[in-house]
mmCIF file with all atom_site columns, C-alpha atoms in Angstrom:
data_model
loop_
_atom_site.group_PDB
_atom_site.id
_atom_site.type_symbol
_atom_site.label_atom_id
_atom_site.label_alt_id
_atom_site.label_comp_id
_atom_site.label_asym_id
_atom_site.label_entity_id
_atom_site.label_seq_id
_atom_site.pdbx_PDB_ins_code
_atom_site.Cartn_x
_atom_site.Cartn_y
_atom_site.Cartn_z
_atom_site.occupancy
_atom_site.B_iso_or_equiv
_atom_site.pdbx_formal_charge
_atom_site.auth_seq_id
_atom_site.auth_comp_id
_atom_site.auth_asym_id
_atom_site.auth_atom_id
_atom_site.pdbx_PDB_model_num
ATOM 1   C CA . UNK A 1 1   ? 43.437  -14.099 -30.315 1.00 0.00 ? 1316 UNK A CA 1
ATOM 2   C CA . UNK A 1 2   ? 45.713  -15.125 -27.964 1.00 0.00 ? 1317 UNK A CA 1
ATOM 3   C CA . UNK A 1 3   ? 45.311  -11.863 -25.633 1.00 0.00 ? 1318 UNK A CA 1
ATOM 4   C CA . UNK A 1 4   ? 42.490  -13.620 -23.542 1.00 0.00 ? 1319 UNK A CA 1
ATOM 5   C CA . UNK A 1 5   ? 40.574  -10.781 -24.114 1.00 0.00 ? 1320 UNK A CA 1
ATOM 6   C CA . UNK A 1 6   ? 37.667  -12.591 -26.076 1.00 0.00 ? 1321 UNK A CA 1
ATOM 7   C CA . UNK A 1 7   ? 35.189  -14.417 -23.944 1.00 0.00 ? 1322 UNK A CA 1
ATOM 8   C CA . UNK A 1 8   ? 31.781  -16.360 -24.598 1.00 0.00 ? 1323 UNK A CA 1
ATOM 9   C CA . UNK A 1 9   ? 28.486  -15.094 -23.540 1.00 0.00 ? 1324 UNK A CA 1
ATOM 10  C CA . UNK A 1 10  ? 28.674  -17.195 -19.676 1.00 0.00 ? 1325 UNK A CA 1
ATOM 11  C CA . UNK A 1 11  ? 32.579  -15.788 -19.273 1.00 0.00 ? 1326 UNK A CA 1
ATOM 12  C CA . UNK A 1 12  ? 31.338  -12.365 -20.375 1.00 0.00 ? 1327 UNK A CA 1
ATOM 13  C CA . UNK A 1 13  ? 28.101  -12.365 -17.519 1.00 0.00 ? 1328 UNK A CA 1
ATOM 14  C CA . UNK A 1 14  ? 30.815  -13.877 -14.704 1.00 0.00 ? 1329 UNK A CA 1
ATOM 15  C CA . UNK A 1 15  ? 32.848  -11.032 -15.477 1.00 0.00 ? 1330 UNK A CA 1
ATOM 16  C CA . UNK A 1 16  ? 30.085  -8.500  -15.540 1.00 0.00 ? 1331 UNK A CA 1
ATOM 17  C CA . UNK A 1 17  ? 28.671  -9.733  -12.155 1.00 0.00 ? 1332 UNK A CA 1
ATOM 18  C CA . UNK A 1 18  ? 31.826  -9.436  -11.025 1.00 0.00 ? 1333 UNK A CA 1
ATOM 19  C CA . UNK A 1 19  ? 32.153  -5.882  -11.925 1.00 0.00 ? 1334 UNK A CA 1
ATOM 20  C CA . UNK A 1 20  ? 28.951  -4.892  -10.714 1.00 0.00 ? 1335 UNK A CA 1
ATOM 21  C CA . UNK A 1 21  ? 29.694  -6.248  -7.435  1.00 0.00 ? 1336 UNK A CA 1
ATOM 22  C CA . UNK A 1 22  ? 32.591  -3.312  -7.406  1.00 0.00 ? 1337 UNK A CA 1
ATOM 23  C CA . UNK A 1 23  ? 31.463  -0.628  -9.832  1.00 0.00 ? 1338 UNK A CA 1
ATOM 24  C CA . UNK A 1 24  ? 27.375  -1.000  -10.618 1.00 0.00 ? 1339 UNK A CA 1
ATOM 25  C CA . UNK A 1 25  ? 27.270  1.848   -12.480 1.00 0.00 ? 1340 UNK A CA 1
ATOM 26  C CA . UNK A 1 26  ? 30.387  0.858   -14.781 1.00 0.00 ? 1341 UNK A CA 1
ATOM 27  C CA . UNK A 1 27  ? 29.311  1.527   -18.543 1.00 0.00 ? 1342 UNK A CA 1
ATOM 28  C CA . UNK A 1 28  ? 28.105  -2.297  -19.676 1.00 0.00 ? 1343 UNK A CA 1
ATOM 29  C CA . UNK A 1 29  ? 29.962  -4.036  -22.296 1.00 0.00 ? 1344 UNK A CA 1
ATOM 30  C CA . UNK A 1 30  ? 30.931  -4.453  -25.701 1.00 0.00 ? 1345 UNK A CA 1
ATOM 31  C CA . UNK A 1 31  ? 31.477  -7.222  -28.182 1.00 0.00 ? 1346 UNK A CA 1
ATOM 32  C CA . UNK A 1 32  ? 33.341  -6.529  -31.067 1.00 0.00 ? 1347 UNK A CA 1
ATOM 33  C CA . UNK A 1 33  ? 32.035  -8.725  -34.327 1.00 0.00 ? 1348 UNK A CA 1
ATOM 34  C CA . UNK A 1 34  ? 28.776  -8.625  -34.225 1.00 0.00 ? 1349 UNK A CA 1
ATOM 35  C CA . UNK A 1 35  ? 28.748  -11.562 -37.238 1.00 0.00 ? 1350 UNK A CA 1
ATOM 36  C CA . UNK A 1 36  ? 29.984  -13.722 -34.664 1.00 0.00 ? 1351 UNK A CA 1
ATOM 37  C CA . UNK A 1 37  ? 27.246  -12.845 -32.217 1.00 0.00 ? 1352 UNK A CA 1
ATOM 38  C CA . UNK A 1 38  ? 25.026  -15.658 -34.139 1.00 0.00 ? 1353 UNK A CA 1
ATOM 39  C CA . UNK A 1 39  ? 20.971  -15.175 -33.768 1.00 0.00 ? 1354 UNK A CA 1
ATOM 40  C CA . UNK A 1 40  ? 22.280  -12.624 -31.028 1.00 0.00 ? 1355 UNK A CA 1
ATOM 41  C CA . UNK A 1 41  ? 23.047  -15.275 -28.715 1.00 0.00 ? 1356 UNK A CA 1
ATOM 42  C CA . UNK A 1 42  ? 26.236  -13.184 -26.906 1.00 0.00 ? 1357 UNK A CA 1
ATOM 43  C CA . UNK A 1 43  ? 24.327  -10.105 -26.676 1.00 0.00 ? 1358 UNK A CA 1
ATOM 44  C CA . UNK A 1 44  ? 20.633  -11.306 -25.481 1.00 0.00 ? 1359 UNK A CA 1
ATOM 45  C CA . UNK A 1 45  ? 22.642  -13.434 -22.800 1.00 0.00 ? 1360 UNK A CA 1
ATOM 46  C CA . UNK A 1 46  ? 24.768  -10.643 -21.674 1.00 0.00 ? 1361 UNK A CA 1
ATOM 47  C CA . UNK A 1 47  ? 22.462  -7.631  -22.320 1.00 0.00 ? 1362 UNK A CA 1
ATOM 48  C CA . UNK A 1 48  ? 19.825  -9.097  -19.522 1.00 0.00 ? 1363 UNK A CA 1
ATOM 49  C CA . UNK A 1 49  ? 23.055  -8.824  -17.252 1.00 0.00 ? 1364 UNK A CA 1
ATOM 50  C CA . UNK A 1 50  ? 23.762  -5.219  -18.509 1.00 0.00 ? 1365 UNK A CA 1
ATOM 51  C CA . UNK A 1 51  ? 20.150  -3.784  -18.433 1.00 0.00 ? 1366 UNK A CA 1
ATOM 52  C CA . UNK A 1 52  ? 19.962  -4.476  -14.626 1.00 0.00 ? 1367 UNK A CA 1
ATOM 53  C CA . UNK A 1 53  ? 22.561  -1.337  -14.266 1.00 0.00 ? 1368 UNK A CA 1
ATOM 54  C CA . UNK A 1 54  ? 21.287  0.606   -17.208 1.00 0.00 ? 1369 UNK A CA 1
ATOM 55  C CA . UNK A 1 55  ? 20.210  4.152   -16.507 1.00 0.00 ? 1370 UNK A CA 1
ATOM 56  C CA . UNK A 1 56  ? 22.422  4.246   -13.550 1.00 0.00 ? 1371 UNK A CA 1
ATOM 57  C CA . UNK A 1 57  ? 24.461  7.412   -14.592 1.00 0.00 ? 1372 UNK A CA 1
ATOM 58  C CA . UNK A 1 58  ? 21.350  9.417   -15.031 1.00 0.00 ? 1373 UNK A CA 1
ATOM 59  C CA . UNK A 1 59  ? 19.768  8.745   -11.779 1.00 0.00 ? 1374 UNK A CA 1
ATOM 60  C CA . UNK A 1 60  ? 18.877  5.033   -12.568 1.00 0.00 ? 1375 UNK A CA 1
ATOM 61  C CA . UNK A 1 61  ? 18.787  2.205   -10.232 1.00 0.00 ? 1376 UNK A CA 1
ATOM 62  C CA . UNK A 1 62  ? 22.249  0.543   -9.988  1.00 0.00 ? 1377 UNK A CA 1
ATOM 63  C CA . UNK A 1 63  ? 20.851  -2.600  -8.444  1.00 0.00 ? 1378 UNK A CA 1
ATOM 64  C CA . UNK A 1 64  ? 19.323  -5.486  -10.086 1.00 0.00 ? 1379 UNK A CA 1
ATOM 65  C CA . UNK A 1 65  ? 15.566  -4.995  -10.461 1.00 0.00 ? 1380 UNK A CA 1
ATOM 66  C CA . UNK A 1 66  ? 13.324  -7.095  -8.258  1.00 0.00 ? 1381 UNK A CA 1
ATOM 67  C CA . UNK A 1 67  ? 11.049  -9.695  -9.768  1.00 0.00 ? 1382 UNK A CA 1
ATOM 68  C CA . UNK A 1 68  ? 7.823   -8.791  -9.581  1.00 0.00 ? 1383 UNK A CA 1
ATOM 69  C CA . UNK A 1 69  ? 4.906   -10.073 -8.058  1.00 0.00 ? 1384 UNK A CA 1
ATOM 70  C CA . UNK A 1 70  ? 1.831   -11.502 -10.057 1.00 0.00 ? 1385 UNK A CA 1
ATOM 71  C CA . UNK A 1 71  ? -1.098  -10.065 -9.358  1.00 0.00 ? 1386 UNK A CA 1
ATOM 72  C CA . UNK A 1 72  ? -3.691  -11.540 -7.869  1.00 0.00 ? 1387 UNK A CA 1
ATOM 73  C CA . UNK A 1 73  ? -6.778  -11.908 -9.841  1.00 0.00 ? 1388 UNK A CA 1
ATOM 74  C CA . UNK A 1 74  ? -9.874  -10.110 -8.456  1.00 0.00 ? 1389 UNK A CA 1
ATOM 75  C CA . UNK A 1 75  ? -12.141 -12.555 -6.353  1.00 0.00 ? 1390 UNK A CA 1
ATOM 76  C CA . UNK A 1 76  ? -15.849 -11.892 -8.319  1.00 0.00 ? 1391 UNK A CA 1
ATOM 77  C CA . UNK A 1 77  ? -18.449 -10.942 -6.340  1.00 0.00 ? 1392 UNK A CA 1
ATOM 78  C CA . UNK A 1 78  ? -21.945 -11.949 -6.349  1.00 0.00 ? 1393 UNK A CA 1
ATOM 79  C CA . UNK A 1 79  ? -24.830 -9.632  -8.282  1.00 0.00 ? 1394 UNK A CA 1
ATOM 80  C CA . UNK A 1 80  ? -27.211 -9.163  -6.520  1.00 0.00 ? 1395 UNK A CA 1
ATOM 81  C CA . UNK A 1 81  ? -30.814 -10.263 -7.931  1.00 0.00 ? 1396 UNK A CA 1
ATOM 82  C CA . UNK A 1 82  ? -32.508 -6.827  -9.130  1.00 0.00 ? 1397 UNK A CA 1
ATOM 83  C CA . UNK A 1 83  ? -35.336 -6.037  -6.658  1.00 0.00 ? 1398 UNK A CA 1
ATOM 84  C CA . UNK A 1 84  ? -38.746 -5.877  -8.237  1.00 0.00 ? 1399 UNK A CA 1
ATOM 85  C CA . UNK A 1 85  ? -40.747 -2.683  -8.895  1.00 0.00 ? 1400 UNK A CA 1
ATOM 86  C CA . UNK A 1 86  ? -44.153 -3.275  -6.761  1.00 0.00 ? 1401 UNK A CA 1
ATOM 87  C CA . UNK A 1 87  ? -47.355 -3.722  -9.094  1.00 0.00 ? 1402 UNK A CA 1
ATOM 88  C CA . UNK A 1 88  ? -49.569 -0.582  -8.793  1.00 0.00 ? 1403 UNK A CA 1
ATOM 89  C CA . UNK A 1 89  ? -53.015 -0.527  -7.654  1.00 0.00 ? 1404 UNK A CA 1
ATOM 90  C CA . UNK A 1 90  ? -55.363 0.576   -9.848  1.00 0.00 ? 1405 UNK A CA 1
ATOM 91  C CA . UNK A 1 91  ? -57.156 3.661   -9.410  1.00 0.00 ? 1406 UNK A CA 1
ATOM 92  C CA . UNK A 1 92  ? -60.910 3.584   -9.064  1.00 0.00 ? 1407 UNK A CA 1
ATOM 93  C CA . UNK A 1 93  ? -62.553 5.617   -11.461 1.00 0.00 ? 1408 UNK A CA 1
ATOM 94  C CA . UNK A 1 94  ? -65.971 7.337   -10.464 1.00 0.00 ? 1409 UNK A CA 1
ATOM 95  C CA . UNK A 1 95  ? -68.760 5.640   -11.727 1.00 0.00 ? 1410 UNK A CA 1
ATOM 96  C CA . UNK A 1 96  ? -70.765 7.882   -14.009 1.00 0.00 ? 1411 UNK A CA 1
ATOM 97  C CA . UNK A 1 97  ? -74.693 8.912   -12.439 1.00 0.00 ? 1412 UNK A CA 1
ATOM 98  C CA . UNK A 1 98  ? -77.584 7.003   -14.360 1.00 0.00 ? 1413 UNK A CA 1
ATOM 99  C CA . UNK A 1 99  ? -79.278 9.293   -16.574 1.00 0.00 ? 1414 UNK A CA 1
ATOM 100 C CA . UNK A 1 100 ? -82.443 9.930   -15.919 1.00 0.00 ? 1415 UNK A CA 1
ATOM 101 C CA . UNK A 1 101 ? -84.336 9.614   -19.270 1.00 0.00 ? 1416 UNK A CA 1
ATOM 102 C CA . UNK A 1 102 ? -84.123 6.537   -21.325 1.00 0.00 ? 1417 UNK A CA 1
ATOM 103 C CA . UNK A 1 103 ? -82.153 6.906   -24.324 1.00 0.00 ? 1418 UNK A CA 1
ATOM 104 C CA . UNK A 1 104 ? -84.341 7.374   -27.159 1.00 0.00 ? 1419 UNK A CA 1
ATOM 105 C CA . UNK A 1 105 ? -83.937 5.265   -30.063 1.00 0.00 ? 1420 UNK A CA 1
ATOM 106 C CA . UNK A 1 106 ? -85.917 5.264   -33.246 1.00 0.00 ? 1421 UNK A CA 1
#
């Protein structure tokens, strides 16, 4: 165009960094043909430097978000064997008293 005022994706993030080093919470930027932005290339390269200020005129953070941390897994602990139920005793039964007739059979 001849104005200097169009820039590829890397110009666009150098001048966005640089304006976030003076005004974080500056608004973001536009591109203006989105046909030209091919398989969103410009705006997936610039965007990730935008979103790092985004939400900052509502209370947001204006400073680049930390990286997280992974998480650790969990160390597993052992499981303990199941402890046994003891066997019962059995329980004597009284013996019954010997009759004292013979049983009478035909």
């Amino acid at each position: 165009s001849g104005t200097g005022s169009n820039s590829n994706a890397q110009q666009a993030v150098s001048v966005m960094n640089d304006l976030n080093k003076e005004y974080p919470c500056n608004g973001g930027a536009f591109f203006w043909v989105a046909l030209h932005d091919t398989n969103g290339a410009w705006s997936r390269t610039v965007g990730n430097t935008v979103s790092q200020t985004r939400g900052c005129s509502s209370g947001g953070n204006p400073n680049p978000p930390s990286t997280p941390m992974p998480t650790p897994m969990p160390t597993p602990m052992p499981t303990p064997l199941p402890t046994p139920m003891p066997t019962p005793m059995p329980t004597p039964m009284p013996t019954p008293q010997p009759a004292n007739e013979p049983d009478a059979t035909p």
